[in-house]
Amino acid sequence: KEWCRAIPKIELHAHLNGCIRDSTLLELAKLLGEKGVIIFADVEHVIRKCGRSLTECFQLFDLFHILATDHETISRITKEVVEDFAAEEVVYLELRTTPKNNEAKGMTKRSYMKAVINGLRSVDTVDVSFINLNGKTESFCEPVQKSCTTCMEKKKIYVRLLLSIDRRETTAAAMETVCLALEMREFGVVGIDLSGNPVVGEWDTFLPALKYAKEQGLPVTLHCGEVSNKMEIQAMLNFSPDRIGHACFLDEDDWEKARLSQIPVEICLTSNLRTERLSSIHVHHFANLYNANHPLVLCTDDTGLFSTSLSNEYYLAAETFGLDKKDMLQLGANAIEFVFADSEVKKAIREIFRAFERRLA
Ligand code: 5GP
């Protein structure tokens, strides 16, 4: 367990609102209860409940979105989520979130994202590098780093953002998200994700926006095969996404296709178990993919919702599938190749892994 915590790690599949600390959720719920917006007692047991079904998870997301609707709260949760991942020795985090319009709060997709960026800027316990300038990365503290001993002592985490399209959205709303992502590239936005309730919405609705992202050179990752939907899985694989998440319901011919194109798979063990997409962890597709050397990366999905951490996911994989310390470190390092950030960032993360290995020698 200690080893899984100590090794440098890369997180590529984490939803901002799914990673809110329980303590923060309870605090927000209490405040809204006092204001009479919600009934705290009704909400408290939902937040505290463990082992939620897939439907309950999406009900809880609706609750999260009621609790975290203003700009200030979005900034706060972004800050806390980054701090929590850094505390776990995550050295590169690709955080995804769905930009939201909320007229009542004067929120647009753009102002939502500004609040996220403000959250990244407000982290002061960790050195957060998120700005992307023409292939060069600039740490938030970098201008003063050489003379600033505080910065040099701080942990460093690279953060990049993926903008999610929610499956409830229209083609126009999806397109708006892609355009916003293109506009915000210099603020560390590196790609697009398609997520949201997998039984809602049609692939064809999102396809024009996803195609446009691809044409503009913006990488795309898709929640693929979370439920059994052969037609959609085939259409998604034909789209040739840059990565896929979950992939629980792929048939042998789908895997053949994924194998041929070597699409990296974001594996979320606890999430898949909690939402009962598998009868047991022992039948998880991780083992087949790992043994076949298929590109894969262990991820958390929603640390808050599923009460997990990236160290815990590594530990679970090691325990269940018999991986040793060296395998775990290698598994983490392999993920460098699948990140959406540019080659400069990849080089920097590679160096972090090498430095860790040198310290061991
Ligand atoms: P947000 O995008 O609001 O920061 O994070 C929460 C959202 O991420 C949810 O409303 C949902 O759209 C998406 N999400 C989180 N976890 C999952 C998951 O396991 N599957 C799918 N399909 N979507 C998810």
mmCIF file of C-alpha atoms and ligand atoms in Angstrom:
data_model
loop_
_atom_site.group_PDB
_atom_site.id
_atom_site.type_symbol
_atom_site.label_atom_id
_atom_site.label_comp_id
_atom_site.label_asym_id
_atom_site.label_seq_id
_atom_site.Cartn_x
_atom_site.Cartn_y
_atom_site.Cartn_z
ATOM 1 C CA LYS A 1 0.000 0.000 0.000
ATOM 2 C CA GLU A 2 2.820 2.375 0.925
ATOM 3 C CA TRP A 3 4.511 1.667 -2.384
ATOM 4 C CA CYS A 4 1.350 2.417 -4.357
ATOM 5 C CA ARG A 5 1.146 5.714 -2.565
ATOM 6 C CA ALA A 6 4.829 6.600 -2.934
ATOM 7 C CA ILE A 7 5.314 6.005 -6.658
ATOM 8 C CA PRO A 8 4.720 8.894 -9.086
ATOM 9 C CA LYS A 9 1.355 8.506 -10.797
ATOM 10 C CA ILE A 10 -0.557 9.837 -13.762
ATOM 11 C CA GLU A 11 -4.322 10.391 -13.567
ATOM 12 C CA LEU A 12 -6.106 10.635 -16.905
ATOM 13 C CA HIS A 13 -9.751 9.985 -16.018
ATOM 14 C CA ALA A 14 -11.093 12.103 -13.159
ATOM 15 C CA HIS A 15 -14.317 14.171 -13.224
ATOM 16 C CA LEU A 16 -14.070 17.396 -11.226
ATOM 17 C CA ASN A 17 -17.515 17.202 -9.638
ATOM 18 C CA GLY A 18 -17.099 13.501 -8.919
ATOM 19 C CA CYS A 19 -13.971 14.236 -6.900
ATOM 20 C CA ILE A 20 -15.403 16.709 -4.372
ATOM 21 C CA ARG A 21 -14.406 15.898 -0.798
ATOM 22 C CA ASP A 22 -17.301 14.502 1.284
ATOM 23 C CA SER A 23 -16.504 17.097 3.965
ATOM 24 C CA THR A 24 -16.911 19.903 1.403
ATOM 25 C CA LEU A 25 -20.162 18.416 0.094
ATOM 26 C CA LEU A 26 -21.589 18.207 3.605
ATOM 27 C CA GLU A 27 -20.506 21.766 4.339
ATOM 28 C CA LEU A 28 -22.135 23.044 1.140
ATOM 29 C CA ALA A 29 -25.293 21.029 1.807
ATOM 30 C CA LYS A 30 -25.517 22.418 5.347
ATOM 31 C CA LEU A 31 -25.235 25.986 4.035
ATOM 32 C CA LEU A 32 -27.926 25.423 1.406
ATOM 33 C CA GLY A 33 -30.071 23.746 4.076
ATOM 34 C CA GLU A 34 -29.787 26.836 6.261
ATOM 35 C CA LYS A 35 -30.811 28.995 3.303
ATOM 36 C CA GLY A 36 -33.825 26.739 2.735
ATOM 37 C CA VAL A 37 -32.745 25.709 -0.766
ATOM 38 C CA ILE A 38 -32.578 22.009 0.183
ATOM 39 C CA ILE A 39 -33.547 19.868 3.165
ATOM 40 C CA PHE A 40 -30.202 18.905 4.683
ATOM 41 C CA ALA A 41 -31.469 15.723 6.365
ATOM 42 C CA ASP A 42 -32.691 14.382 2.992
ATOM 43 C CA VAL A 43 -29.337 15.016 1.392
ATOM 44 C CA GLU A 44 -26.989 13.978 4.189
ATOM 45 C CA HIS A 45 -27.645 10.242 3.935
ATOM 46 C CA VAL A 46 -27.253 10.362 0.125
ATOM 47 C CA ILE A 47 -23.793 11.923 0.515
ATOM 48 C CA ARG A 48 -22.750 9.489 3.234
ATOM 49 C CA LYS A 49 -24.035 6.377 1.439
ATOM 50 C CA CYS A 50 -21.474 3.901 0.072
ATOM 51 C CA GLY A 51 -22.036 1.345 -2.721
ATOM 52 C CA ARG A 52 -24.281 3.330 -5.048
ATOM 53 C CA SER A 53 -25.919 1.918 -8.145
ATOM 54 C CA LEU A 54 -25.303 3.544 -11.538
ATOM 55 C CA THR A 55 -28.704 5.281 -11.370
ATOM 56 C CA GLU A 56 -28.012 6.544 -7.840
ATOM 57 C CA CYS A 57 -24.671 7.906 -9.037
ATOM 58 C CA PHE A 58 -26.327 10.038 -11.672
ATOM 59 C CA GLN A 59 -28.940 11.192 -9.126
ATOM 60 C CA LEU A 60 -26.043 12.209 -6.903
ATOM 61 C CA PHE A 61 -24.403 14.113 -9.755
ATOM 62 C CA ASP A 62 -27.577 16.154 -10.079
ATOM 63 C CA LEU A 63 -27.291 16.893 -6.367
ATOM 64 C CA PHE A 64 -23.591 17.828 -6.733
ATOM 65 C CA HIS A 65 -24.561 20.269 -9.430
ATOM 66 C CA ILE A 66 -27.106 21.912 -7.121
ATOM 67 C CA LEU A 67 -24.494 22.171 -4.380
ATOM 68 C CA ALA A 68 -21.666 23.452 -6.550
ATOM 69 C CA THR A 69 -23.325 26.004 -8.783
ATOM 70 C CA ASP A 70 -21.575 29.294 -8.105
ATOM 71 C CA HIS A 71 -18.219 30.395 -9.431
ATOM 72 C CA GLU A 72 -16.638 30.613 -6.004
ATOM 73 C CA THR A 73 -17.530 27.019 -5.175
ATOM 74 C CA ILE A 74 -16.233 25.774 -8.545
ATOM 75 C CA SER A 75 -12.897 27.491 -7.828
ATOM 76 C CA ARG A 76 -12.801 26.018 -4.339
ATOM 77 C CA ILE A 77 -13.472 22.438 -5.397
ATOM 78 C CA THR A 78 -10.922 22.707 -8.224
ATOM 79 C CA LYS A 79 -8.285 23.827 -5.715
ATOM 80 C CA GLU A 80 -9.130 21.019 -3.296
ATOM 81 C CA VAL A 81 -9.215 18.329 -5.970
ATOM 82 C CA VAL A 82 -5.772 19.335 -7.275
ATOM 83 C CA GLU A 83 -4.371 19.389 -3.726
ATOM 84 C CA ASP A 84 -5.816 15.940 -3.051
ATOM 85 C CA PHE A 85 -4.292 14.422 -6.189
ATOM 86 C CA ALA A 86 -0.916 16.062 -5.470
ATOM 87 C CA ALA A 87 -0.982 14.592 -1.945
ATOM 88 C CA GLU A 88 -1.312 11.186 -3.621
ATOM 89 C CA GLU A 89 1.926 11.713 -5.602
ATOM 90 C CA VAL A 90 0.017 12.338 -8.816
ATOM 91 C CA VAL A 91 2.527 14.243 -10.941
ATOM 92 C CA TYR A 92 0.307 14.728 -13.993
ATOM 93 C CA LEU A 93 -3.445 15.181 -13.725
ATOM 94 C CA GLU A 94 -5.835 15.439 -16.656
ATOM 95 C CA LEU A 95 -8.940 16.768 -14.962
ATOM 96 C CA ARG A 96 -12.188 16.722 -16.909
ATOM 97 C CA THR A 97 -15.270 18.791 -16.317
ATOM 98 C CA THR A 98 -18.492 19.757 -18.086
ATOM 99 C CA PRO A 99 -18.737 23.515 -18.680
ATOM 100 C CA LYS A 100 -22.219 24.571 -17.539
ATOM 101 C CA ASN A 101 -24.637 27.371 -18.285
ATOM 102 C CA ASN A 102 -26.677 28.487 -15.289
ATOM 103 C CA GLU A 103 -28.650 31.647 -15.939
ATOM 104 C CA ALA A 104 -29.816 32.028 -12.350
ATOM 105 C CA LYS A 105 -26.194 32.240 -11.198
ATOM 106 C CA GLY A 106 -25.059 34.342 -14.140
ATOM 107 C CA MET A 107 -22.924 31.427 -15.249
ATOM 108 C CA THR A 108 -21.935 30.656 -18.818
ATOM 109 C CA LYS A 109 -19.751 27.799 -20.019
ATOM 110 C CA ARG A 110 -16.940 30.322 -20.399
ATOM 111 C CA SER A 111 -17.335 31.822 -16.909
ATOM 112 C CA TYR A 112 -17.543 28.288 -15.440
ATOM 113 C CA MET A 113 -14.176 27.502 -17.004
ATOM 114 C CA LYS A 114 -12.743 30.795 -15.769
ATOM 115 C CA ALA A 115 -13.739 29.722 -12.263
ATOM 116 C CA VAL A 116 -11.905 26.415 -12.811
ATOM 117 C CA ILE A 117 -8.786 28.300 -13.945
ATOM 118 C CA ASN A 118 -9.068 30.619 -10.932
ATOM 119 C CA GLY A 119 -9.179 27.507 -8.768
ATOM 120 C CA LEU A 120 -5.939 26.266 -10.351
ATOM 121 C CA ARG A 121 -4.321 29.652 -9.782
ATOM 122 C CA SER A 122 -5.397 29.716 -6.144
ATOM 123 C CA VAL A 123 -3.540 26.537 -5.171
ATOM 124 C CA ASP A 124 -0.673 27.635 -2.964
ATOM 125 C CA THR A 125 0.352 24.459 -1.182
ATOM 126 C CA VAL A 126 1.488 22.807 -4.408
ATOM 127 C CA ASP A 127 3.295 24.154 -7.457
ATOM 128 C CA VAL A 128 0.688 23.800 -10.205
ATOM 129 C CA SER A 129 1.831 23.921 -13.814
ATOM 130 C CA PHE A 130 -1.101 24.328 -16.150
ATOM 131 C CA ILE A 131 -0.440 27.118 -18.637
ATOM 132 C CA ASN A 132 0.466 25.953 -22.099
ATOM 133 C CA LEU A 133 2.512 28.392 -24.157
ATOM 134 C CA ASN A 134 3.460 27.276 -27.662
ATOM 135 C CA GLY A 135 4.725 23.934 -26.566
ATOM 136 C CA LYS A 136 6.591 25.409 -23.601
ATOM 137 C CA THR A 137 5.165 24.762 -20.176
ATOM 138 C CA GLU A 138 5.130 27.449 -17.598
ATOM 139 C CA SER A 139 4.714 26.689 -13.963
ATOM 140 C CA PHE A 140 2.597 29.142 -12.063
ATOM 141 C CA CYS A 141 5.595 29.838 -9.822
ATOM 142 C CA GLU A 142 8.252 29.622 -12.513
ATOM 143 C CA PRO A 143 9.171 33.291 -12.935
ATOM 144 C CA VAL A 144 10.434 33.361 -9.374
ATOM 145 C CA GLN A 145 11.295 29.725 -8.998
ATOM 146 C CA LYS A 146 15.071 30.033 -9.040
ATOM 147 C CA SER A 147 15.162 32.459 -6.136
ATOM 148 C CA CYS A 148 12.055 31.215 -4.336
ATOM 149 C CA THR A 149 12.926 28.493 -1.864
ATOM 150 C CA THR A 150 9.246 27.973 -0.981
ATOM 151 C CA CYS A 151 8.456 27.097 -4.608
ATOM 152 C CA MET A 152 11.433 24.774 -4.860
ATOM 153 C CA GLU A 153 10.339 22.898 -1.771
ATOM 154 C CA LYS A 154 6.766 22.481 -2.954
ATOM 155 C CA LYS A 155 5.523 19.416 -4.737
ATOM 156 C CA LYS A 156 4.917 19.949 -8.421
ATOM 157 C CA ILE A 157 1.894 18.776 -10.342
ATOM 158 C CA TYR A 158 1.150 19.237 -14.031
ATOM 159 C CA VAL A 159 -2.553 19.823 -14.570
ATOM 160 C CA ARG A 160 -4.273 19.744 -17.932
ATOM 161 C CA LEU A 161 -8.004 20.041 -18.603
ATOM 162 C CA LEU A 162 -10.460 18.109 -20.730
ATOM 163 C CA LEU A 163 -13.844 19.668 -21.439
ATOM 164 C CA SER A 164 -16.674 17.163 -21.195
ATOM 165 C CA ILE A 165 -19.746 17.026 -23.360
ATOM 166 C CA ASP A 166 -22.688 15.730 -21.322
ATOM 167 C CA ARG A 167 -24.837 13.190 -23.166
ATOM 168 C CA ARG A 168 -27.915 15.263 -22.262
ATOM 169 C CA GLU A 169 -26.622 18.118 -24.424
ATOM 170 C CA THR A 170 -27.669 19.146 -27.933
ATOM 171 C CA THR A 171 -25.378 19.271 -30.958
ATOM 172 C CA ALA A 172 -25.159 23.062 -30.594
ATOM 173 C CA ALA A 173 -24.213 22.850 -26.908
ATOM 174 C CA ALA A 174 -21.593 20.190 -27.689
ATOM 175 C CA MET A 175 -20.179 22.426 -30.416
ATOM 176 C CA GLU A 176 -20.054 25.343 -27.979
ATOM 177 C CA THR A 177 -17.936 23.210 -25.623
ATOM 178 C CA VAL A 178 -15.528 22.250 -28.406
ATOM 179 C CA CYS A 179 -15.154 25.894 -29.498
ATOM 180 C CA LEU A 180 -14.509 26.899 -25.895
ATOM 181 C CA ALA A 181 -11.878 24.169 -25.563
ATOM 182 C CA LEU A 182 -10.113 25.438 -28.696
ATOM 183 C CA GLU A 183 -10.203 28.965 -27.340
ATOM 184 C CA MET A 184 -8.794 27.858 -23.990
ATOM 185 C CA ARG A 185 -5.887 25.798 -25.223
ATOM 186 C CA GLU A 186 -3.357 28.226 -23.779
ATOM 187 C CA PHE A 187 -4.923 27.673 -20.353
ATOM 188 C CA GLY A 188 -4.072 24.027 -20.437
ATOM 189 C CA VAL A 189 -7.180 22.613 -22.148
ATOM 190 C CA VAL A 190 -5.877 19.620 -24.083
ATOM 191 C CA GLY A 191 -8.914 17.643 -25.182
ATOM 192 C CA ILE A 192 -12.569 16.710 -25.230
ATOM 193 C CA ASP A 193 -14.426 13.987 -23.352
ATOM 194 C CA LEU A 194 -17.873 12.548 -23.948
ATOM 195 C CA SER A 195 -19.544 11.496 -20.691
ATOM 196 C CA GLY A 196 -22.833 11.624 -18.802
ATOM 197 C CA ASN A 197 -25.500 9.010 -18.301
ATOM 198 C CA PRO A 198 -24.722 6.296 -20.866
ATOM 199 C CA VAL A 199 -28.382 5.420 -21.415
ATOM 200 C CA VAL A 200 -29.210 9.002 -22.378
ATOM 201 C CA GLY A 201 -28.603 10.629 -25.775
ATOM 202 C CA GLU A 202 -27.594 9.437 -29.223
ATOM 203 C CA TRP A 203 -24.079 9.185 -30.665
ATOM 204 C CA ASP A 204 -25.132 11.083 -33.805
ATOM 205 C CA THR A 205 -26.008 14.127 -31.680
ATOM 206 C CA PHE A 206 -22.388 14.539 -30.513
ATOM 207 C CA LEU A 207 -20.623 13.363 -33.656
ATOM 208 C CA PRO A 208 -20.461 16.752 -35.480
ATOM 209 C CA ALA A 209 -18.797 18.417 -32.469
ATOM 210 C CA LEU A 210 -16.418 15.499 -31.917
ATOM 211 C CA LYS A 211 -15.498 15.462 -35.610
ATOM 212 C CA TYR A 212 -14.824 19.189 -35.467
ATOM 213 C CA ALA A 213 -12.556 18.726 -32.430
ATOM 214 C CA LYS A 214 -10.629 16.091 -34.330
ATOM 215 C CA GLU A 215 -10.308 18.264 -37.436
ATOM 216 C CA GLN A 216 -8.896 21.030 -35.251
ATOM 217 C CA GLY A 217 -6.325 18.664 -33.758
ATOM 218 C CA LEU A 218 -7.963 18.439 -30.342
ATOM 219 C CA PRO A 219 -7.680 14.909 -28.914
ATOM 220 C CA VAL A 220 -10.904 13.121 -27.948
ATOM 221 C CA THR A 221 -11.612 10.502 -25.288
ATOM 222 C CA LEU A 222 -14.972 8.739 -25.111
ATOM 223 C CA HIS A 223 -16.840 6.938 -22.347
ATOM 224 C CA CYS A 224 -17.310 3.789 -24.381
ATOM 225 C CA GLY A 225 -19.159 0.584 -23.577
ATOM 226 C CA GLU A 226 -20.291 1.442 -20.051
ATOM 227 C CA VAL A 227 -23.521 -0.290 -20.937
ATOM 228 C CA SER A 228 -24.221 -2.901 -23.574
ATOM 229 C CA ASN A 229 -24.883 -0.947 -26.775
ATOM 230 C CA LYS A 230 -23.248 -2.717 -29.695
ATOM 231 C CA MET A 231 -24.141 -0.150 -32.357
ATOM 232 C CA GLU A 232 -22.774 2.737 -30.360
ATOM 233 C CA ILE A 233 -19.604 0.906 -29.360
ATOM 234 C CA GLN A 234 -18.926 0.122 -33.031
ATOM 235 C CA ALA A 235 -19.608 3.715 -34.077
ATOM 236 C CA MET A 236 -17.306 4.994 -31.332
ATOM 237 C CA LEU A 237 -14.476 2.680 -32.351
ATOM 238 C CA ASN A 238 -14.952 3.645 -36.018
ATOM 239 C CA PHE A 239 -14.470 7.258 -34.957
ATOM 240 C CA SER A 240 -10.926 6.315 -33.794
ATOM 241 C CA PRO A 241 -10.852 8.242 -30.521
ATOM 242 C CA ASP A 242 -7.487 8.987 -28.923
ATOM 243 C CA ARG A 243 -8.484 7.075 -25.784
ATOM 244 C CA ILE A 244 -11.571 5.317 -24.425
ATOM 245 C CA GLY A 245 -12.823 5.088 -20.856
ATOM 246 C CA HIS A 246 -14.300 2.009 -19.098
ATOM 247 C CA ALA A 247 -14.858 -0.324 -22.107
ATOM 248 C CA CYS A 248 -16.777 -2.835 -19.984
ATOM 249 C CA PHE A 249 -19.132 -4.148 -22.655
ATOM 250 C CA LEU A 250 -16.895 -4.651 -25.683
ATOM 251 C CA ASP A 251 -17.297 -7.942 -27.565
ATOM 252 C CA GLU A 252 -14.379 -9.889 -28.980
ATOM 253 C CA ASP A 253 -14.694 -8.234 -32.409
ATOM 254 C CA ASP A 254 -14.725 -4.790 -30.747
ATOM 255 C CA TRP A 255 -11.577 -5.661 -28.821
ATOM 256 C CA GLU A 256 -9.991 -6.850 -32.040
ATOM 257 C CA LYS A 257 -10.604 -3.407 -33.497
ATOM 258 C CA ALA A 258 -9.304 -1.665 -30.353
ATOM 259 C CA ARG A 259 -6.231 -3.911 -30.442
ATOM 260 C CA LEU A 260 -5.495 -3.141 -34.084
ATOM 261 C CA SER A 261 -5.671 0.590 -33.479
ATOM 262 C CA GLN A 262 -3.982 0.286 -30.051
ATOM 263 C CA ILE A 263 -6.486 2.684 -28.444
ATOM 264 C CA PRO A 264 -5.386 3.317 -24.850
ATOM 265 C CA VAL A 265 -8.031 2.315 -22.301
ATOM 266 C CA GLU A 266 -8.686 4.302 -19.114
ATOM 267 C CA ILE A 267 -9.430 1.644 -16.498
ATOM 268 C CA CYS A 268 -11.541 2.574 -13.464
ATOM 269 C CA LEU A 269 -11.710 -0.575 -11.309
ATOM 270 C CA THR A 270 -13.604 0.680 -8.256
ATOM 271 C CA SER A 271 -16.052 2.670 -10.359
ATOM 272 C CA ASN A 272 -16.835 -0.367 -12.520
ATOM 273 C CA LEU A 273 -17.387 -2.530 -9.444
ATOM 274 C CA ARG A 274 -19.475 -0.025 -7.511
ATOM 275 C CA THR A 275 -21.760 0.612 -10.451
ATOM 276 C CA GLU A 276 -22.099 -3.136 -10.946
ATOM 277 C CA ARG A 277 -20.876 -3.272 -14.506
ATOM 278 C CA LEU A 278 -19.030 -6.457 -13.531
ATOM 279 C CA SER A 279 -19.959 -9.323 -11.259
ATOM 280 C CA SER A 280 -16.487 -9.431 -9.679
ATOM 281 C CA ILE A 281 -13.133 -7.722 -10.029
ATOM 282 C CA HIS A 282 -11.652 -11.077 -11.043
ATOM 283 C CA VAL A 283 -13.503 -10.937 -14.362
ATOM 284 C CA HIS A 284 -12.400 -7.366 -15.101
ATOM 285 C CA HIS A 285 -10.910 -6.862 -18.574
ATOM 286 C CA PHE A 286 -7.801 -5.308 -16.969
ATOM 287 C CA ALA A 287 -6.148 -8.750 -16.801
ATOM 288 C CA ASN A 288 -6.602 -9.572 -20.494
ATOM 289 C CA LEU A 289 -5.482 -6.142 -21.607
ATOM 290 C CA TYR A 290 -2.490 -6.130 -19.268
ATOM 291 C CA ASN A 291 -1.374 -9.592 -20.340
ATOM 292 C CA ALA A 292 -1.745 -8.642 -23.994
ATOM 293 C CA ASN A 293 0.331 -5.490 -23.427
ATOM 294 C CA HIS A 294 -2.563 -3.346 -24.597
ATOM 295 C CA PRO A 295 -2.083 0.350 -23.730
ATOM 296 C CA LEU A 296 -3.953 1.063 -20.506
ATOM 297 C CA VAL A 297 -3.910 3.432 -17.580
ATOM 298 C CA LEU A 298 -5.370 3.024 -14.095
ATOM 299 C CA CYS A 299 -7.672 5.888 -13.118
ATOM 300 C CA THR A 300 -10.115 6.827 -10.363
ATOM 301 C CA ASP A 301 -13.114 8.253 -12.291
ATOM 302 C CA ASP A 302 -14.689 9.917 -9.237
ATOM 303 C CA THR A 303 -12.627 9.846 -6.033
ATOM 304 C CA GLY A 304 -15.410 11.450 -3.991
ATOM 305 C CA LEU A 305 -18.330 9.511 -5.370
ATOM 306 C CA PHE A 306 -16.572 6.146 -5.048
ATOM 307 C CA SER A 307 -14.462 6.941 -1.953
ATOM 308 C CA THR A 308 -11.259 5.944 -3.703
ATOM 309 C CA SER A 309 -7.835 7.327 -4.571
ATOM 310 C CA LEU A 310 -5.329 6.581 -7.312
ATOM 311 C CA SER A 311 -3.057 4.759 -4.820
ATOM 312 C CA ASN A 312 -6.022 2.627 -3.885
ATOM 313 C CA GLU A 313 -6.675 1.762 -7.552
ATOM 314 C CA TYR A 314 -3.017 0.722 -7.957
ATOM 315 C CA TYR A 315 -3.178 -1.348 -4.787
ATOM 316 C CA LEU A 316 -6.393 -3.030 -5.923
ATOM 317 C CA ALA A 317 -4.821 -3.932 -9.279
ATOM 318 C CA ALA A 318 -1.615 -5.205 -7.632
ATOM 319 C CA GLU A 319 -3.480 -7.337 -5.094
ATOM 320 C CA THR A 320 -6.023 -8.762 -7.509
ATOM 321 C CA PHE A 321 -3.833 -9.417 -10.506
ATOM 322 C CA GLY A 322 -0.532 -10.197 -8.764
ATOM 323 C CA LEU A 323 1.565 -7.261 -9.959
ATOM 324 C CA ASP A 324 4.808 -6.543 -8.121
ATOM 325 C CA LYS A 325 6.421 -3.205 -7.234
ATOM 326 C CA LYS A 326 8.352 -2.959 -10.488
ATOM 327 C CA ASP A 327 5.206 -3.762 -12.525
ATOM 328 C CA MET A 328 3.284 -1.009 -10.749
ATOM 329 C CA LEU A 329 5.947 1.596 -11.403
ATOM 330 C CA GLN A 330 6.171 0.528 -15.052
ATOM 331 C CA LEU A 331 2.384 0.614 -15.405
ATOM 332 C CA GLY A 332 2.400 4.201 -14.146
ATOM 333 C CA ALA A 333 5.259 5.231 -16.408
ATOM 334 C CA ASN A 334 3.600 3.659 -19.489
ATOM 335 C CA ALA A 335 0.788 6.202 -19.154
ATOM 336 C CA ILE A 336 3.154 9.030 -20.134
ATOM 337 C CA GLU A 337 2.667 8.014 -23.754
ATOM 338 C CA PHE A 338 -1.133 8.442 -23.570
ATOM 339 C CA VAL A 339 -1.331 11.916 -22.025
ATOM 340 C CA PHE A 340 -2.798 14.647 -24.243
ATOM 341 C CA ALA A 341 -0.214 17.274 -23.213
ATOM 342 C CA ASP A 342 2.641 18.165 -25.555
ATOM 343 C CA SER A 343 6.049 16.509 -25.823
ATOM 344 C CA GLU A 344 7.703 19.017 -23.462
ATOM 345 C CA VAL A 345 5.381 17.967 -20.651
ATOM 346 C CA LYS A 346 5.894 14.293 -21.479
ATOM 347 C CA LYS A 347 9.637 14.838 -21.295
ATOM 348 C CA ALA A 348 9.301 16.504 -17.904
ATOM 349 C CA ILE A 349 7.158 13.678 -16.500
ATOM 350 C CA ARG A 350 9.530 11.069 -17.900
ATOM 351 C CA GLU A 351 12.291 12.817 -15.940
ATOM 352 C CA ILE A 352 10.203 12.664 -12.735
ATOM 353 C CA PHE A 353 9.851 8.889 -13.118
ATOM 354 C CA ARG A 354 13.582 8.537 -13.877
ATOM 355 C CA ALA A 355 14.487 10.618 -10.826
ATOM 356 C CA PHE A 356 12.289 8.339 -8.677
ATOM 357 C CA GLU A 357 14.045 5.253 -10.067
ATOM 358 C CA ARG A 358 17.455 6.837 -9.454
ATOM 359 C CA ARG A 359 16.526 7.465 -5.834
ATOM 360 C CA LEU A 360 15.692 3.775 -5.472
ATOM 361 C CA ALA A 361 18.971 2.572 -6.957
HETATM 362 P P1 5GP B 1 -18.388 17.424 -13.929
HETATM 363 O O1 5GP B 1 -18.250 17.221 -15.412
HETATM 364 O O2 5GP B 1 -19.675 18.071 -13.551
HETATM 365 O O3 5GP B 1 -17.196 18.110 -13.319
HETATM 366 O O4 5GP B 1 -18.347 15.965 -13.255
HETATM 367 C C1 5GP B 1 -19.502 15.177 -13.061
HETATM 368 C C2 5GP B 1 -20.054 14.674 -14.375
HETATM 369 O O5 5GP B 1 -19.124 13.751 -14.968
HETATM 370 C C3 5GP B 1 -21.324 13.859 -14.226
HETATM 371 O O6 5GP B 1 -22.458 14.694 -14.203
HETATM 372 C C4 5GP B 1 -21.298 12.981 -15.453
HETATM 373 O O7 5GP B 1 -21.759 13.689 -16.577
HETATM 374 C C5 5GP B 1 -19.823 12.707 -15.641
HETATM 375 N N1 5GP B 1 -19.412 11.412 -15.043
HETATM 376 C C6 5GP B 1 -18.798 11.202 -13.873
HETATM 377 N N2 5GP B 1 -18.585 9.881 -13.664
HETATM 378 C C7 5GP B 1 -19.064 9.247 -14.729
HETATM 379 C C8 5GP B 1 -19.120 7.870 -15.118
HETATM 380 O O8 5GP B 1 -18.690 6.943 -14.421
HETATM 381 N N3 5GP B 1 -19.700 7.632 -16.325
HETATM 382 C C9 5GP B 1 -20.171 8.619 -17.128
HETATM 383 N N4 5GP B 1 -20.693 8.268 -18.295
HETATM 384 N N5 5GP B 1 -20.136 9.907 -16.797
HETATM 385 C C10 5GP B 1 -19.589 10.220 -15.607
#
